[in-house]
Amino acid sequence: MKSYSAEWIRNVGLIGHGGSGKTSTAEAILYIAGVSDRLGKIGDNSSIMDFDPDEVKRGNSTNASLATFEFEKHKINLIDTPGTNNFVGDTVGCIRVVDGAVVVIGAETGVQFYTEKTWKWANDQGIPRIIFLNKMDSEEAQITSILDVVRKKFSVKPVLMDLPVGKGAEFKGIVDLVEQKYFEYEKDGKGIGKPTDIPANLADEVETTRMELVEAVAEADDVLIEHYLETGELTEEEFLGGLRQGISTGRLVPVLLGSALHNIGIDRLMDAMVQYFPSPDKRSAQLATTLNGEDTTEVATNVEGPFTAQVFKTIADPYAGKLTLFRVFSGKLTGDSSVYNVNQETSERVGQLMSLQGKKQIQLPEVVAGDIACVAKLKVTGTGDSLGPDAKDAVKFDDIPFPKAVLARGMVPKTRADEEKISNALHRLCEEDPTIKVERDPQTHELIVSGMGAVHLDVILERLKRRFGVEVDVKPPKVPYLETIRKSTKVQGKYKKQTGGRGQYGDCWLEIGPIAKGEGFQFENKIVGGSIPRGYVPAVEKGVHEAMAGGVLAHFPMVDIRVAVYDGSYHDVDSS
Amino acid sequence: MAFKIAGSMAFKKGVMDCKPTLLEPVMLLNVVIPSESMGDVIGDLNSKRGKVLGVEADDDSQNIRAHVPMASLLNYAPELRALTGGRGEFEMEFDHYDDVPEHIASKIIEEAQSKKENKE
Ligand SMILES: Nc1nc2c(ncn2[C@@H]2O[C@H](COP(=O)(O)OP(=O)(O)O)[C@@H](O)[C@H]2O)c(=O)[nH]1
Ligand SMILES: [Mg+2]
């Protein structure tokens, strides 16, 4: 694919609740764009975006997928994200690198909790949004009630750009309120709306809804509202300008309608991506830190600047090996060169630059500021890392706010062979997925793997098995209990074995008592008058210390104890 | 060598008279939930032997801070999701060790001892 400059690029994420139709929407888009020659279906191997075996098996997305395509002179990098708490990492990574997000809402279910979460993340990062109300073919499809929820929950003004024609199974087209045209779709799923006259019975509704739309756009801008109040209309240019302005400040959210399943309204959604979302060079500068002096700096999308990029996703491809997906924020990168990894403080060789269409790779001659691309077989680079040209000009972008793992499990490899392979395998999985955490509990020595939920942990286990041939049993982590004491005492310990040959003799009196929380262990030598020679005292301490490792109650380590040896006796020959 | 054994013997014997006590890790838990789940989540924390330290309201969400024994939180991710329709979020970190209440301690000790016997 040829190289596009920033103004001709759009980086778009599909976000929202699982099951709302994000992947189906992506499939319909790729079909219209000519990337696929039939409409991909979820869960039957025909999907371009849900190609991972985990996804085919589950029938939903467990990974973010990238597909790049050309559309109306533009290059669109489309990222489809999973819609559950278990795979949030990919959604958070995606939101960092896109300049616009399509929030897909199922018109039969409305706003769900994951719609709210993804909305909040996109809002926090200042990413402009469009709502795509999918499943308009459903008998239960709603519009007004959903927009009421959006208005209330997200404190934005949703503006309806469309009106549906036909309800439920009869849904067959969309009135475009901006162009004031009716687009009707054939049942063939080709997805190309044919402009037709607006059905007469809808004329009034079109009129009022369009008024609301124009008014909402006018209100988003002080100059526009003045002109609107004077003339009662906005020019096409004013309208588009106001709409873009309202979207980028987050005050307005255009709402488009459609059905991904029947490929209705998807062509219009694609137009909207190009028309309404900003190109990367219109995005506000990214914050970063310089390497010398820890100064904060702003990186604008400028192809003339030094090369800077951030990795947002790592894919393990069964054939190509490790694929590193990154967004270039400034400068450009050509293939067969090298980059400096700021986080790992080392250079990496870079081979062929590529983009992806699901699992298919497309060669790229170069990647310029604002674009998204991937490269195979980087050695140490992990998700979230910042890349630069060299140690001098590199900057470190703010960390991607990946959430912390919330569910921990103890892992027990099934065999010795599994035991040997597991740490390398887990290390590789961690590089790919920053929401996995691996640690060994210092007290219980258990190998603990934490993730975002039970399904995430299941997928981790399946990957261990499928990709690395490692099988493990999992169980809830052991709780690292401790033991301590609450009272003091004095006690004698006498060890004597003096039958035949060289005997053994040791005798000591200890004071044992509690000390403050967190003090651990204190040992004191209070011997006066040499009842035990100095040289034997360390042996007493060692004996106490070893006894503390497994307490008397349940063999947990003992802490916060003070021991003093203050008396005893010894034998000239037999003591040691 | 003999003094090491003597030290160890003295200690093991002496500790029995010092009221040995079982300690458990207690986490500092920070939960953010929609207001309508407040009752359910607090009730659940109580049943987990949690101590609520404070609650802050923010728009329509509530931020609860609590001390909760780690042993009660091993499945908190799916439990909190179930209590809050997926909306609740939490973070936790180790905070301190605290005495295990008597009736629970005796169960843990029994379990540890039966495990030890099985091994032998
Ligand atoms: N009726 C109807 N079903 C749809 C539509 N879009 C997607 N679906 C179905 O909804 C389910 C979830 O779709 P999917 O694209 O995997 O949703 P995602 O989890 O948001 O990616 C699948 O069974 C789809 O076939 C639509 O427009 N209409
Ligand atoms: Mg999906």
mmCIF file with all atom_site columns, C-alpha atoms in Angstrom, chain A residues 85-86 113 116-117 153 404 406-407 409 443 452-453 477 479-489 491-495 504-508 510 512 517 532 536 539-540 543-544 546-548 552-554 556 558-559 561 563 569-570 575-576, chain B residues 1-25 36 49 60 70-71 73-78 81 84-93 96-100 104 108-109 112-113 115-116:
data_model
loop_
_atom_site.group_PDB
_atom_site.id
_atom_site.type_symbol
_atom_site.label_atom_id
_atom_site.label_alt_id
_atom_site.label_comp_id
_atom_site.label_asym_id
_atom_site.label_entity_id
_atom_site.label_seq_id
_atom_site.pdbx_PDB_ins_code
_atom_site.Cartn_x
_atom_site.Cartn_y
_atom_site.Cartn_z
_atom_site.occupancy
_atom_site.B_iso_or_equiv
_atom_site.pdbx_formal_charge
_atom_site.auth_seq_id
_atom_site.auth_comp_id
_atom_site.auth_asym_id
_atom_site.auth_atom_id
_atom_site.pdbx_PDB_model_num
ATOM 1   C CA . ASN A 1 85  ? -13.800 -6.299  31.446 1.00 0.00 ? 85  ASN A CA 1
ATOM 2   C CA . ASN A 1 86  ? -11.684 -9.366  30.783 1.00 0.00 ? 86  ASN A CA 1
ATOM 3   C CA . PHE A 1 113 ? -22.060 -0.944  31.427 1.00 0.00 ? 113 PHE A CA 1
ATOM 4   C CA . GLU A 1 116 ? -20.247 3.548   29.804 1.00 0.00 ? 116 GLU A CA 1
ATOM 5   C CA . LYS A 1 117 ? -16.707 2.459   30.598 1.00 0.00 ? 117 LYS A CA 1
ATOM 6   C CA . LYS A 1 153 ? -25.367 9.600   31.512 1.00 0.00 ? 153 LYS A CA 1
ATOM 7   C CA . LYS A 1 404 ? -4.176  -3.358  37.090 1.00 0.00 ? 404 LYS A CA 1
ATOM 8   C CA . VAL A 1 406 ? -7.691  -7.953  39.590 1.00 0.00 ? 406 VAL A CA 1
ATOM 9   C CA . LEU A 1 407 ? -7.877  -11.741 39.807 1.00 0.00 ? 407 LEU A CA 1
ATOM 10  C CA . ARG A 1 409 ? -4.450  -17.571 40.713 1.00 0.00 ? 409 ARG A CA 1
ATOM 11  C CA . GLN A 1 443 ? 6.638   -16.382 51.401 1.00 0.00 ? 443 GLN A CA 1
ATOM 12  C CA . MET A 1 452 ? -8.542  -9.133  34.460 1.00 0.00 ? 452 MET A CA 1
ATOM 13  C CA . GLY A 1 453 ? -11.031 -11.901 35.208 1.00 0.00 ? 453 GLY A CA 1
ATOM 14  C CA . PRO A 1 477 ? -3.547  -18.342 45.712 1.00 0.00 ? 477 PRO A CA 1
ATOM 15  C CA . VAL A 1 479 ? -2.830  -16.806 51.781 1.00 0.00 ? 479 VAL A CA 1
ATOM 16  C CA . PRO A 1 480 ? 0.548   -15.891 53.338 1.00 0.00 ? 480 PRO A CA 1
ATOM 17  C CA . TYR A 1 481 ? -0.418  -16.219 57.004 1.00 0.00 ? 481 TYR A CA 1
ATOM 18  C CA . LEU A 1 482 ? 2.114   -15.473 59.718 1.00 0.00 ? 482 LEU A CA 1
ATOM 19  C CA . GLU A 1 483 ? 2.397   -16.369 63.378 1.00 0.00 ? 483 GLU A CA 1
ATOM 20  C CA . THR A 1 484 ? 3.438   -14.251 66.326 1.00 0.00 ? 484 THR A CA 1
ATOM 21  C CA . ILE A 1 485 ? 3.217   -14.256 70.139 1.00 0.00 ? 485 ILE A CA 1
ATOM 22  C CA . ARG A 1 486 ? 1.437   -12.020 72.626 1.00 0.00 ? 486 ARG A CA 1
ATOM 23  C CA . LYS A 1 487 ? 3.163   -12.870 75.970 1.00 0.00 ? 487 LYS A CA 1
ATOM 24  C CA . SER A 1 488 ? 6.681   -13.260 77.318 1.00 0.00 ? 488 SER A CA 1
ATOM 25  C CA . THR A 1 489 ? 8.365   -16.161 79.000 1.00 0.00 ? 489 THR A CA 1
ATOM 26  C CA . VAL A 1 491 ? 12.648  -21.015 79.080 1.00 0.00 ? 491 VAL A CA 1
ATOM 27  C CA . GLN A 1 492 ? 15.541  -23.456 79.134 1.00 0.00 ? 492 GLN A CA 1
ATOM 28  C CA . GLY A 1 493 ? 16.727  -25.574 76.242 1.00 0.00 ? 493 GLY A CA 1
ATOM 29  C CA . LYS A 1 494 ? 19.218  -28.273 76.989 1.00 0.00 ? 494 LYS A CA 1
ATOM 30  C CA . TYR A 1 495 ? 20.653  -30.716 74.482 1.00 0.00 ? 495 TYR A CA 1
ATOM 31  C CA . GLN A 1 504 ? 27.274  -33.161 72.502 1.00 0.00 ? 504 GLN A CA 1
ATOM 32  C CA . TYR A 1 505 ? 26.297  -30.577 75.056 1.00 0.00 ? 505 TYR A CA 1
ATOM 33  C CA . GLY A 1 506 ? 24.428  -27.277 74.802 1.00 0.00 ? 506 GLY A CA 1
ATOM 34  C CA . ASP A 1 507 ? 22.321  -25.512 77.412 1.00 0.00 ? 507 ASP A CA 1
ATOM 35  C CA . CYS A 1 508 ? 20.744  -22.100 77.177 1.00 0.00 ? 508 CYS A CA 1
ATOM 36  C CA . LEU A 1 510 ? 16.071  -17.680 76.658 1.00 0.00 ? 510 LEU A CA 1
ATOM 37  C CA . ILE A 1 512 ? 11.124  -14.703 74.600 1.00 0.00 ? 512 ILE A CA 1
ATOM 38  C CA . LYS A 1 517 ? 4.398   -4.990  64.513 1.00 0.00 ? 517 LYS A CA 1
ATOM 39  C CA . ILE A 1 532 ? 28.111  -19.592 77.669 1.00 0.00 ? 532 ILE A CA 1
ATOM 40  C CA . TYR A 1 536 ? 28.537  -20.373 70.930 1.00 0.00 ? 536 TYR A CA 1
ATOM 41  C CA . ALA A 1 539 ? 24.659  -21.019 67.108 1.00 0.00 ? 539 ALA A CA 1
ATOM 42  C CA . VAL A 1 540 ? 21.865  -20.321 69.615 1.00 0.00 ? 540 VAL A CA 1
ATOM 43  C CA . GLY A 1 543 ? 18.686  -22.349 66.139 1.00 0.00 ? 543 GLY A CA 1
ATOM 44  C CA . VAL A 1 544 ? 16.027  -19.823 67.159 1.00 0.00 ? 544 VAL A CA 1
ATOM 45  C CA . GLU A 1 546 ? 15.386  -21.693 62.052 1.00 0.00 ? 546 GLU A CA 1
ATOM 46  C CA . ALA A 1 547 ? 12.650  -22.585 64.510 1.00 0.00 ? 547 ALA A CA 1
ATOM 47  C CA . MET A 1 548 ? 10.865  -19.338 63.625 1.00 0.00 ? 548 MET A CA 1
ATOM 48  C CA . VAL A 1 552 ? 4.000   -23.908 66.235 1.00 0.00 ? 552 VAL A CA 1
ATOM 49  C CA . LEU A 1 553 ? 0.396   -23.296 65.208 1.00 0.00 ? 553 LEU A CA 1
ATOM 50  C CA . ALA A 1 554 ? 0.251   -24.130 61.543 1.00 0.00 ? 554 ALA A CA 1
ATOM 51  C CA . PHE A 1 556 ? 3.653   -20.396 59.106 1.00 0.00 ? 556 PHE A CA 1
ATOM 52  C CA . MET A 1 558 ? 6.847   -16.376 62.974 1.00 0.00 ? 558 MET A CA 1
ATOM 53  C CA . VAL A 1 559 ? 7.440   -12.643 63.192 1.00 0.00 ? 559 VAL A CA 1
ATOM 54  C CA . ILE A 1 561 ? 9.567   -11.689 68.318 1.00 0.00 ? 561 ILE A CA 1
ATOM 55  C CA . VAL A 1 563 ? 14.745  -13.340 71.983 1.00 0.00 ? 563 VAL A CA 1
ATOM 56  C CA . SER A 1 569 ? 26.048  -23.812 80.726 1.00 0.00 ? 569 SER A CA 1
ATOM 57  C CA . TYR A 1 570 ? 28.613  -25.550 78.576 1.00 0.00 ? 570 TYR A CA 1
ATOM 58  C CA . SER A 1 575 ? 29.979  -28.343 73.478 1.00 0.00 ? 575 SER A CA 1
ATOM 59  C CA . SER A 1 576 ? 29.863  -27.063 69.924 1.00 0.00 ? 576 SER A CA 1
ATOM 60  C CA . MET B 2 1   ? 25.748  -27.603 66.569 1.00 0.00 ? 1   MET B CA 1
ATOM 61  C CA . ALA B 2 2   ? 24.624  -28.610 70.049 1.00 0.00 ? 2   ALA B CA 1
ATOM 62  C CA . PHE B 2 3   ? 23.889  -24.971 70.946 1.00 0.00 ? 3   PHE B CA 1
ATOM 63  C CA . LYS B 2 4   ? 21.877  -24.570 67.769 1.00 0.00 ? 4   LYS B CA 1
ATOM 64  C CA . ILE B 2 5   ? 19.676  -27.492 68.754 1.00 0.00 ? 5   ILE B CA 1
ATOM 65  C CA . ALA B 2 6   ? 19.413  -26.191 72.297 1.00 0.00 ? 6   ALA B CA 1
ATOM 66  C CA . GLY B 2 7   ? 18.365  -22.756 71.027 1.00 0.00 ? 7   GLY B CA 1
ATOM 67  C CA . SER B 2 8   ? 15.771  -24.241 68.735 1.00 0.00 ? 8   SER B CA 1
ATOM 68  C CA . MET B 2 9   ? 14.417  -26.528 71.482 1.00 0.00 ? 9   MET B CA 1
ATOM 69  C CA . ALA B 2 10  ? 14.178  -23.684 73.964 1.00 0.00 ? 10  ALA B CA 1
ATOM 70  C CA . PHE B 2 11  ? 12.382  -21.478 71.496 1.00 0.00 ? 11  PHE B CA 1
ATOM 71  C CA . LYS B 2 12  ? 9.812   -24.086 70.417 1.00 0.00 ? 12  LYS B CA 1
ATOM 72  C CA . LYS B 2 13  ? 9.025   -24.957 74.005 1.00 0.00 ? 13  LYS B CA 1
ATOM 73  C CA . GLY B 2 14  ? 8.911   -21.342 75.178 1.00 0.00 ? 14  GLY B CA 1
ATOM 74  C CA . VAL B 2 15  ? 6.656   -20.085 72.428 1.00 0.00 ? 15  VAL B CA 1
ATOM 75  C CA . MET B 2 16  ? 3.869   -22.409 73.576 1.00 0.00 ? 16  MET B CA 1
ATOM 76  C CA . ASP B 2 17  ? 3.617   -20.329 76.765 1.00 0.00 ? 17  ASP B CA 1
ATOM 77  C CA . CYS B 2 18  ? 3.617   -17.029 74.898 1.00 0.00 ? 18  CYS B CA 1
ATOM 78  C CA . LYS B 2 19  ? 0.072   -17.167 73.505 1.00 0.00 ? 19  LYS B CA 1
ATOM 79  C CA . PRO B 2 20  ? 0.960   -17.939 69.888 1.00 0.00 ? 20  PRO B CA 1
ATOM 80  C CA . THR B 2 21  ? -1.321  -16.076 67.515 1.00 0.00 ? 21  THR B CA 1
ATOM 81  C CA . LEU B 2 22  ? -2.169  -16.473 63.840 1.00 0.00 ? 22  LEU B CA 1
ATOM 82  C CA . LEU B 2 23  ? -1.845  -13.310 61.672 1.00 0.00 ? 23  LEU B CA 1
ATOM 83  C CA . GLU B 2 24  ? -3.476  -12.710 58.311 1.00 0.00 ? 24  GLU B CA 1
ATOM 84  C CA . PRO B 2 25  ? -2.710  -10.184 55.569 1.00 0.00 ? 25  PRO B CA 1
ATOM 85  C CA . GLU B 2 36  ? -27.501 2.072   43.531 1.00 0.00 ? 36  GLU B CA 1
ATOM 86  C CA . ARG B 2 49  ? -14.990 -9.246  57.820 1.00 0.00 ? 49  ARG B CA 1
ATOM 87  C CA . ASP B 2 60  ? -23.506 9.067   40.812 1.00 0.00 ? 60  ASP B CA 1
ATOM 88  C CA . MET B 2 70  ? -6.951  -11.040 51.842 1.00 0.00 ? 70  MET B CA 1
ATOM 89  C CA . ALA B 2 71  ? -8.522  -14.445 52.427 1.00 0.00 ? 71  ALA B CA 1
ATOM 90  C CA . LEU B 2 73  ? -10.913 -11.292 48.494 1.00 0.00 ? 73  LEU B CA 1
ATOM 91  C CA . LEU B 2 74  ? -9.546  -14.167 46.421 1.00 0.00 ? 74  LEU B CA 1
ATOM 92  C CA . ASN B 2 75  ? -12.585 -14.005 44.106 1.00 0.00 ? 75  ASN B CA 1
ATOM 93  C CA . TYR B 2 76  ? -13.500 -10.371 44.481 1.00 0.00 ? 76  TYR B CA 1
ATOM 94  C CA . ALA B 2 77  ? -13.299 -9.499  40.761 1.00 0.00 ? 77  ALA B CA 1
ATOM 95  C CA . PRO B 2 78  ? -16.182 -11.738 39.647 1.00 0.00 ? 78  PRO B CA 1
ATOM 96  C CA . ARG B 2 81  ? -19.001 -7.560  38.935 1.00 0.00 ? 81  ARG B CA 1
ATOM 97  C CA . THR B 2 84  ? -22.786 -4.214  40.420 1.00 0.00 ? 84  THR B CA 1
ATOM 98  C CA . GLY B 2 85  ? -23.859 -5.429  36.977 1.00 0.00 ? 85  GLY B CA 1
ATOM 99  C CA . GLY B 2 86  ? -20.252 -5.224  35.769 1.00 0.00 ? 86  GLY B CA 1
ATOM 100 C CA . ARG B 2 87  ? -19.882 -1.543  36.674 1.00 0.00 ? 87  ARG B CA 1
ATOM 101 C CA . GLY B 2 88  ? -17.936 -1.828  39.908 1.00 0.00 ? 88  GLY B CA 1
ATOM 102 C CA . GLU B 2 89  ? -14.165 -1.472  39.925 1.00 0.00 ? 89  GLU B CA 1
ATOM 103 C CA . PHE B 2 90  ? -11.619 -1.988  42.638 1.00 0.00 ? 90  PHE B CA 1
ATOM 104 C CA . GLU B 2 91  ? -7.972  -1.825  43.447 1.00 0.00 ? 91  GLU B CA 1
ATOM 105 C CA . MET B 2 92  ? -6.289  -3.332  46.430 1.00 0.00 ? 92  MET B CA 1
ATOM 106 C CA . GLU B 2 93  ? -2.888  -3.452  47.977 1.00 0.00 ? 93  GLU B CA 1
ATOM 107 C CA . HIS B 2 96  ? -0.959  -4.787  57.275 1.00 0.00 ? 96  HIS B CA 1
ATOM 108 C CA . TYR B 2 97  ? -1.165  -8.033  59.200 1.00 0.00 ? 97  TYR B CA 1
ATOM 109 C CA . ASP B 2 98  ? -3.845  -8.524  61.810 1.00 0.00 ? 98  ASP B CA 1
ATOM 110 C CA . ASP B 2 99  ? -4.928  -11.244 64.257 1.00 0.00 ? 99  ASP B CA 1
ATOM 111 C CA . VAL B 2 100 ? -7.164  -13.911 62.769 1.00 0.00 ? 100 VAL B CA 1
ATOM 112 C CA . ILE B 2 104 ? -11.414 -18.856 61.945 1.00 0.00 ? 104 ILE B CA 1
ATOM 113 C CA . ILE B 2 108 ? -6.917  -22.767 59.433 1.00 0.00 ? 108 ILE B CA 1
ATOM 114 C CA . ILE B 2 109 ? -4.758  -24.521 62.032 1.00 0.00 ? 109 ILE B CA 1
ATOM 115 C CA . ALA B 2 112 ? -2.706  -27.057 58.100 1.00 0.00 ? 112 ALA B CA 1
ATOM 116 C CA . GLN B 2 113 ? -2.289  -29.912 60.534 1.00 0.00 ? 113 GLN B CA 1
ATOM 117 C CA . LYS B 2 115 ? -2.309  -31.418 55.443 1.00 0.00 ? 115 LYS B CA 1
ATOM 118 C CA . LYS B 2 116 ? 0.878   -32.074 57.358 1.00 0.00 ? 116 LYS B CA 1
#
